[in-house]
CSV table of C-alpha atoms in Angstrom, one decimal:
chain,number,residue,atom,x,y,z
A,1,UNK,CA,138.3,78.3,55.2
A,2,UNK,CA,139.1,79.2,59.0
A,3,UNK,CA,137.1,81.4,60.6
A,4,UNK,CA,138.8,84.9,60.9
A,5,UNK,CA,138.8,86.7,64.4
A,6,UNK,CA,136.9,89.0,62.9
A,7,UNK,CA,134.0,87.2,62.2
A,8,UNK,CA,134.3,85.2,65.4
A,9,UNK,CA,133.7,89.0,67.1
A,10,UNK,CA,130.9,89.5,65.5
A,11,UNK,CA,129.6,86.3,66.4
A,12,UNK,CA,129.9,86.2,69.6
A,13,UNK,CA,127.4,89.3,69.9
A,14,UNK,CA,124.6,86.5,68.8
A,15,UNK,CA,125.0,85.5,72.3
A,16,UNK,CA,121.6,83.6,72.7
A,17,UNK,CA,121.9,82.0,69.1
A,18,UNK,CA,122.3,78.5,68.4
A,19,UNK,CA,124.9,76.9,66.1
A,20,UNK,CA,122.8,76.2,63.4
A,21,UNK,CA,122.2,80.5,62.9
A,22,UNK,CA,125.5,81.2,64.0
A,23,UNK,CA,126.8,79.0,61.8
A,24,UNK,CA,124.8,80.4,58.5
A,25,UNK,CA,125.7,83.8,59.5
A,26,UNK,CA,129.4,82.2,59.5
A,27,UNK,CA,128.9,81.0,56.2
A,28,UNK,CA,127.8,84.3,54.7
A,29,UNK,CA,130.6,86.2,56.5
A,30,UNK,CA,132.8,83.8,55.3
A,31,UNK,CA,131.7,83.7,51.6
A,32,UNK,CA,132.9,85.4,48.3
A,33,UNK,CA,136.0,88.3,48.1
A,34,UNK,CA,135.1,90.1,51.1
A,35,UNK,CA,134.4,86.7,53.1
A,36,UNK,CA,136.5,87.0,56.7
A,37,UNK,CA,136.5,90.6,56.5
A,38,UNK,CA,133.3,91.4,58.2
A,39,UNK,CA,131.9,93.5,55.2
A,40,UNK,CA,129.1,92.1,52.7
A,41,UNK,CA,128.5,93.0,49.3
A,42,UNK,CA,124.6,91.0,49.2
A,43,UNK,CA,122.5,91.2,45.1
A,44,UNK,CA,119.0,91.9,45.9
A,45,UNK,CA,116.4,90.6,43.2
A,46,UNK,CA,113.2,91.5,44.7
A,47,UNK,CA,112.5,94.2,42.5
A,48,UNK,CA,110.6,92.3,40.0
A,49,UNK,CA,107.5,92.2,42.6
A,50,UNK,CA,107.9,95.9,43.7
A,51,UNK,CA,108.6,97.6,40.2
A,52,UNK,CA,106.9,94.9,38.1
A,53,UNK,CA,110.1,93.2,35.2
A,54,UNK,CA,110.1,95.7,32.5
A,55,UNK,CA,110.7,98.2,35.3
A,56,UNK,CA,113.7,96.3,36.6
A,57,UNK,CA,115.1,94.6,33.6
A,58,UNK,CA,114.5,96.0,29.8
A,59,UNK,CA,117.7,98.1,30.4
A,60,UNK,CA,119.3,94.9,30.2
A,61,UNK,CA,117.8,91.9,29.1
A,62,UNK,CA,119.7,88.9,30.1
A,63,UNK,CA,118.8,90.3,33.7
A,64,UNK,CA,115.1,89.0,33.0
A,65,UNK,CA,116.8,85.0,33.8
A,66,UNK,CA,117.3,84.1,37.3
A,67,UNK,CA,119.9,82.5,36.5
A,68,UNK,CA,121.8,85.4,35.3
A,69,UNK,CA,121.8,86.9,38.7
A,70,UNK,CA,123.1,83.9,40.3
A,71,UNK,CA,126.3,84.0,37.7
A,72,UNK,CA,126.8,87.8,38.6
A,73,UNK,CA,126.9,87.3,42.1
A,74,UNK,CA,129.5,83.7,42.1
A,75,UNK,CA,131.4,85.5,39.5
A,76,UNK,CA,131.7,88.9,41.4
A,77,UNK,CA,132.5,87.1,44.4
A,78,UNK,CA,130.0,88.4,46.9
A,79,UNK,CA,128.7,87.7,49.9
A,80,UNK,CA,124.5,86.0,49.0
A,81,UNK,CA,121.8,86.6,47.3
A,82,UNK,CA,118.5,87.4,48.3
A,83,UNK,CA,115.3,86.9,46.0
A,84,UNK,CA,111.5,85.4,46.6
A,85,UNK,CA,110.9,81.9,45.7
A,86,UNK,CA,110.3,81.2,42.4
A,87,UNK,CA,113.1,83.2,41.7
A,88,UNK,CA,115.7,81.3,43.9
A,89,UNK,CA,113.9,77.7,42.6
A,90,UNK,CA,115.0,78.7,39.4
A,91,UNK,CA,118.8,78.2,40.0
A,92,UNK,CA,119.1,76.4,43.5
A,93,UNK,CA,119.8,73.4,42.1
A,94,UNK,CA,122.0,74.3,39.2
A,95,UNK,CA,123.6,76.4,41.9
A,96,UNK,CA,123.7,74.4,45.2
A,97,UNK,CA,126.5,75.9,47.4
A,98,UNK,CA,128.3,78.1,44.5
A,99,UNK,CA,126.3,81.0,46.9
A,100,UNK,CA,124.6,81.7,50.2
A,101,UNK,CA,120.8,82.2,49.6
A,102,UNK,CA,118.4,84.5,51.4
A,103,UNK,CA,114.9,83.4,50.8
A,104,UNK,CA,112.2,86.9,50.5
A,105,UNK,CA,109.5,85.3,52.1
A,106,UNK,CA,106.9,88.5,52.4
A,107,UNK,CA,106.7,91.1,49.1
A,108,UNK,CA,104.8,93.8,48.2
A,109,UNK,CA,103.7,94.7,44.2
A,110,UNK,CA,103.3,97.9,42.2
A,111,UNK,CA,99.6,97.0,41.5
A,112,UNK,CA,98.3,97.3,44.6
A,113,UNK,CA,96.5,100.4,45.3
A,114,UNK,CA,98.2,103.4,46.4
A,115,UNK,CA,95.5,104.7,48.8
A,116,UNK,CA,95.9,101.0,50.9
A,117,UNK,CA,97.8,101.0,53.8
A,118,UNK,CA,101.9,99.8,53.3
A,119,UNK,CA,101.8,95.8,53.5
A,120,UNK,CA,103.3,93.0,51.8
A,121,UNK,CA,102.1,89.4,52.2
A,122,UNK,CA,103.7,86.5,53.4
A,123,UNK,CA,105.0,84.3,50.0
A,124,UNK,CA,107.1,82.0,51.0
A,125,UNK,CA,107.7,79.7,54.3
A,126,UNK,CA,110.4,79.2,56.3
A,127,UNK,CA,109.9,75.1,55.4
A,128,UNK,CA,110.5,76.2,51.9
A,129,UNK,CA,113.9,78.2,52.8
A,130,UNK,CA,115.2,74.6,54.3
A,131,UNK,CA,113.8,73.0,50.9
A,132,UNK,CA,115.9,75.1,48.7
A,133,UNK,CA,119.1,75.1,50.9
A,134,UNK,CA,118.7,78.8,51.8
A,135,UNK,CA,121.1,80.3,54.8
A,136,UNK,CA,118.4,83.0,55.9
A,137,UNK,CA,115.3,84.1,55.3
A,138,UNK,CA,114.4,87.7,54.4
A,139,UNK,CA,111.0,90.0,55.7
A,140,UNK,CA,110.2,93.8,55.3
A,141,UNK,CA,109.0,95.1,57.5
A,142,UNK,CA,107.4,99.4,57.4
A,143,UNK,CA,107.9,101.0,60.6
A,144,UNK,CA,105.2,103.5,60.2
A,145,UNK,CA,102.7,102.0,58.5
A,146,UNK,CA,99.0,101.4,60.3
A,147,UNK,CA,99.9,97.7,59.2
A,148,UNK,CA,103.4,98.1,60.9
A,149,UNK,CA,102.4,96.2,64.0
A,150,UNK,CA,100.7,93.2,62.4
A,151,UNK,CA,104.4,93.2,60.4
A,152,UNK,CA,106.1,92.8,63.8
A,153,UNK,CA,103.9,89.9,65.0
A,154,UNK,CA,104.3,88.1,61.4
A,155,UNK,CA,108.0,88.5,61.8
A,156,UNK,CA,108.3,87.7,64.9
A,157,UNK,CA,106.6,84.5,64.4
A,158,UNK,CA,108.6,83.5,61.6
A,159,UNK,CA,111.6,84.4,63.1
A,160,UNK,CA,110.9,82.4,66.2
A,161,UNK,CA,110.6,79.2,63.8
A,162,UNK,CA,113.9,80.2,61.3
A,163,UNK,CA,116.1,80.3,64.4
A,164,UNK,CA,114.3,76.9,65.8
A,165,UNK,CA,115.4,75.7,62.6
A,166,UNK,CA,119.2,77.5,62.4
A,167,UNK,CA,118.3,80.3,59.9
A,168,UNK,CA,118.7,83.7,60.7
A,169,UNK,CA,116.5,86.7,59.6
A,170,UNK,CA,117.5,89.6,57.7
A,171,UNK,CA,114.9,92.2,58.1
A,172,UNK,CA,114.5,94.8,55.8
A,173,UNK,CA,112.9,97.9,57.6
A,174,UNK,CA,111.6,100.2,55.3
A,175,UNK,CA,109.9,103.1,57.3
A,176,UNK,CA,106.5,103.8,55.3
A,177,UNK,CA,103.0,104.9,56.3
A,178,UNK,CA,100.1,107.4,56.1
A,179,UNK,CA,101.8,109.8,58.4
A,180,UNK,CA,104.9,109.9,57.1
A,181,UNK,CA,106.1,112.3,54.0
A,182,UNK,CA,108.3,110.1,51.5
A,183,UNK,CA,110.9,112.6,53.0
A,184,UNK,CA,110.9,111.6,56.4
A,185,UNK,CA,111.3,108.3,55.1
A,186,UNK,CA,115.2,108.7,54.5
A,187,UNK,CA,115.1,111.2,57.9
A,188,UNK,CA,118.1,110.5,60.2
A,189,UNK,CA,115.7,110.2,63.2
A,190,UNK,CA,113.4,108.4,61.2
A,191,UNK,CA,116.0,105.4,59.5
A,192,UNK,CA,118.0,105.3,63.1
A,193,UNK,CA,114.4,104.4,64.5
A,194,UNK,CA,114.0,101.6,61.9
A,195,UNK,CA,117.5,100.3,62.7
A,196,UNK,CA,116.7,100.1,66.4
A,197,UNK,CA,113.2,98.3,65.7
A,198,UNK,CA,114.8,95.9,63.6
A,199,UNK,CA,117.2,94.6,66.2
A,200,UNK,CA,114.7,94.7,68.7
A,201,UNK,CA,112.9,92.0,66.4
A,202,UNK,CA,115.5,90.1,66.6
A,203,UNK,CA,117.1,90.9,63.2
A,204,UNK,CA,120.3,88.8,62.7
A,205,UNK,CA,121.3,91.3,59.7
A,206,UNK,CA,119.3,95.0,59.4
A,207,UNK,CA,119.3,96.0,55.8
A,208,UNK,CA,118.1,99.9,55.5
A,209,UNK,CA,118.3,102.6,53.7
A,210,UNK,CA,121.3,105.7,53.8
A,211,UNK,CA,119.8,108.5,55.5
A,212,UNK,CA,119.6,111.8,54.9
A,213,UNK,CA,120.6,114.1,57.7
A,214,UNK,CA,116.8,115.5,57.9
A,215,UNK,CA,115.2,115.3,61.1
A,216,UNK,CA,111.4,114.4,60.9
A,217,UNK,CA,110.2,113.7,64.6
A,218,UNK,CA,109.5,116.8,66.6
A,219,UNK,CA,109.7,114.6,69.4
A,220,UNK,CA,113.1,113.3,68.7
A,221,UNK,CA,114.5,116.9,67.6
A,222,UNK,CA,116.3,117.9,70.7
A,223,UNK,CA,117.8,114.5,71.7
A,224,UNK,CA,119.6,114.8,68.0
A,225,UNK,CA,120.4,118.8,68.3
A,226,UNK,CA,121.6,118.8,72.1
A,227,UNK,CA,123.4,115.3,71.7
A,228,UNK,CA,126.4,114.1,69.8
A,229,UNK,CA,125.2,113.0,67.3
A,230,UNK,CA,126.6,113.7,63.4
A,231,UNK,CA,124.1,114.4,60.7
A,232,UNK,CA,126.3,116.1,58.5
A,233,UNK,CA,128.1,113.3,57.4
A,234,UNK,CA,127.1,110.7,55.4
A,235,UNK,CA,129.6,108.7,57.3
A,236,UNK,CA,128.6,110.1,60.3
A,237,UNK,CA,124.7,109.3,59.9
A,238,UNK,CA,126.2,105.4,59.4
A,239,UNK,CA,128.0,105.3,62.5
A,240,UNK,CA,124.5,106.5,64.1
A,241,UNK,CA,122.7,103.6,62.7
A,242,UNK,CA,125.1,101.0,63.6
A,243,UNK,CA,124.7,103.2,67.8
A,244,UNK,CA,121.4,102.1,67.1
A,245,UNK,CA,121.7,98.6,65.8
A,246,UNK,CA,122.1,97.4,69.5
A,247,UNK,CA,125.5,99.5,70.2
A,248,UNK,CA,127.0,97.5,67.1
A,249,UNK,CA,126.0,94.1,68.0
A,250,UNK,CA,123.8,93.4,64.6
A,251,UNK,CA,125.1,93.5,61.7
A,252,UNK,CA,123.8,96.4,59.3
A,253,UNK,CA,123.8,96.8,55.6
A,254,UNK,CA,123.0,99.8,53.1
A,255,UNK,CA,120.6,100.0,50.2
A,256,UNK,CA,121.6,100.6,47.0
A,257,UNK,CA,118.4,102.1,45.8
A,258,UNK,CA,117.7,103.4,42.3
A,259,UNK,CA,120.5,103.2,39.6
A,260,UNK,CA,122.6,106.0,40.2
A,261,UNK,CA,125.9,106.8,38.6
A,262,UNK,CA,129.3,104.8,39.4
A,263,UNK,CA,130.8,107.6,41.6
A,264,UNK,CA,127.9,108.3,44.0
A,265,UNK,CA,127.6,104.6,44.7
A,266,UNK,CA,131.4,104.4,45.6
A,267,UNK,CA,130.7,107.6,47.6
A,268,UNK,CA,128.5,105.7,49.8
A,269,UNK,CA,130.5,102.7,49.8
A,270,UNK,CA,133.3,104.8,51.4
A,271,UNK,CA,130.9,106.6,53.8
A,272,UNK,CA,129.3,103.0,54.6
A,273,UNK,CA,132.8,101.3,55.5
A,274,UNK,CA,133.8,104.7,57.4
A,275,UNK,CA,131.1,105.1,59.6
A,276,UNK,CA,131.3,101.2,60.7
A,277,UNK,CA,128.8,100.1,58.5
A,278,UNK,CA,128.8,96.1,57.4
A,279,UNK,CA,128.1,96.5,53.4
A,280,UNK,CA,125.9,97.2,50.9
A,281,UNK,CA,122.9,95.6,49.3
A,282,UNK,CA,122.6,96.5,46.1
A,283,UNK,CA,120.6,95.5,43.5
A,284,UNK,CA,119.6,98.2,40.6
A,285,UNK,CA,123.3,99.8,40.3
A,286,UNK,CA,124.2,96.2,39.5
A,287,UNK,CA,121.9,94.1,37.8
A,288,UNK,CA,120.5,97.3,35.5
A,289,UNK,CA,124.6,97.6,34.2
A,290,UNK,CA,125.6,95.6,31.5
A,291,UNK,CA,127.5,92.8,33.2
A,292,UNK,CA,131.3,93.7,32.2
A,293,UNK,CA,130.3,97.2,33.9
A,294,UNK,CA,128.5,95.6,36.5
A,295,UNK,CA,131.7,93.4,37.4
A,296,UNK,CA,134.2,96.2,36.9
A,297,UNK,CA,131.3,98.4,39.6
A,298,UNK,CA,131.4,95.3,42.3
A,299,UNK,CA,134.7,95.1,41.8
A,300,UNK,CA,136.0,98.6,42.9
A,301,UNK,CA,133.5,98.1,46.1
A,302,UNK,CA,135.0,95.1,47.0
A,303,UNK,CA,138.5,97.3,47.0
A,304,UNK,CA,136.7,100.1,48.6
A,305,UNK,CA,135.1,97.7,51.8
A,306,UNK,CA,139.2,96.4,52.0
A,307,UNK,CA,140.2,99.6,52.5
């Protein structure tokens, strides 16, 4: 397939990127029913090492096989899919380049304990991305967290040798710490701050989550009340985050978040693709459907990212 102009735009904000990261990032833009369009639809399946799998899967229990999740996303037509290791070594051969992988190489689990600070360890290598045939590797990072600055230096790091090696980085940036109430974590100042970090990391892709319109940062307040910027739309909140994402030179997608009911996710879906926004990642209002609903859910979002 030819690359459309509008992926070649976004592109060509990866100014300093070599071919091998521009051309993965091509290949994900470029995938599935929205591929040319510069939206992504992206099935997460890291939940099994946050939430634990009866958690993520007992509502449906063909979601408990890998492979399942590799069929809904070919079949649905998106954009990649993005799980930790053993997950994606259970279908990248039977899948080889049916979809674009994004390898989870840090995670966090339920069982740690809740008075430590917010971490996740480093599970997987950017060696075994390139083993698997993965287009990107994936890292959280939790702006806010006492352990937030050791997460910059990890990422950094593997960053540095994904891109040495063509892959870009999607960062997830989850704002999270001692300080913060679980509030603020959604607050407008708060998510537009994890944007921004994000892209100064040298996130190729940004996933976050929709904020709020709270403000949580008395230091921030009057920037956000004497400037124009929206916080009473949900549409207007995205176009915020994508000011922040480098002016709208990365590309930025949305969390999903907990299963919530088929009309609030296309409500965010529209807000996302009217406020600029690249797509949605979305995991639990998929996978936790059964898959004829799940299909018929992706489905309309695809429609709703066309316009």
């Amino acid at each position: 397939m030819m690359m459309t102009q509008t992926v070649g735009e976004i592109l060509a904000n990866y100014e300093s990127d070599n071919p091998g990261v521009k051309g993965n990032l091509c290949r994900m833009l470029m995938h599935g029913r929205l591929g040319g369009t510069g939206k992504m639809i992206i099935l997460p399946v890291d939940q099994g090492f946050e939430h634990g799998p009866a958690r993520s899967f007992s509502v449906n229990p063909p979601a408990y096989d890998p492979q399942y999740h590799f069929r809904l996303a070919i079949d649905a037509g998106l954009n990649a899919i993005a799980a930790p290791l053993g997950f994606l070594e259970a279908g990248a051969a039977r899948f080889a380049g049916q979809i674009p992988m994004i390898l989870k190489v840090n995670s966090a689990n339920a069982l740690v304990p809740k008075a430590s600070a917010k971490d996740q360890s480093i599970t997987a290598s950017v060696a075994d991305a390139l083993r698997i045939g993965a287009s990107a590797i994936g890292f959280s990072v939790y702006p806010g967290s006492s352990m937030a600055l050791e997460m910059f230096e990890e990422i950094a790091e593997l960053r540095r040798e994904g891109a040495a090696s063509g892959l870009p980085t999607v960062i997830w940036s989850y704002p999270r710490g001692e300080d913060l109430a679980s509030s603020a974590e959604t607050a407008t100042d708060v998510v537009a701050d994890a944007v921004h970090f994000a892209a100064l990391l040298g996130a190729h892709i940004i996933k976050v989550k929709l904020s709020s319109g709270q403000l949580a940062l008395d230091a921030s307040r009057s920037a956000y009340l004497d400037g124009d910027i929206e916080l009473e739309t949900m549409a207007g909140r995205v176009a915020h985050c994508m000011d922040a994402a480098l002016a709208r030179r990365r590309i930025v997608v949305f969390s999903g978040g907990s299963r919530q009911g088929d009309e609030q996710v296309f409500l965010q879906a529209r807000a996302i693709r009217d406020g600029g926004g690249n797509g949605s990642i979305i995991g639990r209002n998929t996978f936790q459907r059964e898959r004829a609903e799940a299909i018929r859910m992706l489905d309309t979002l695809v429609d709703i990212y066309k316009g």
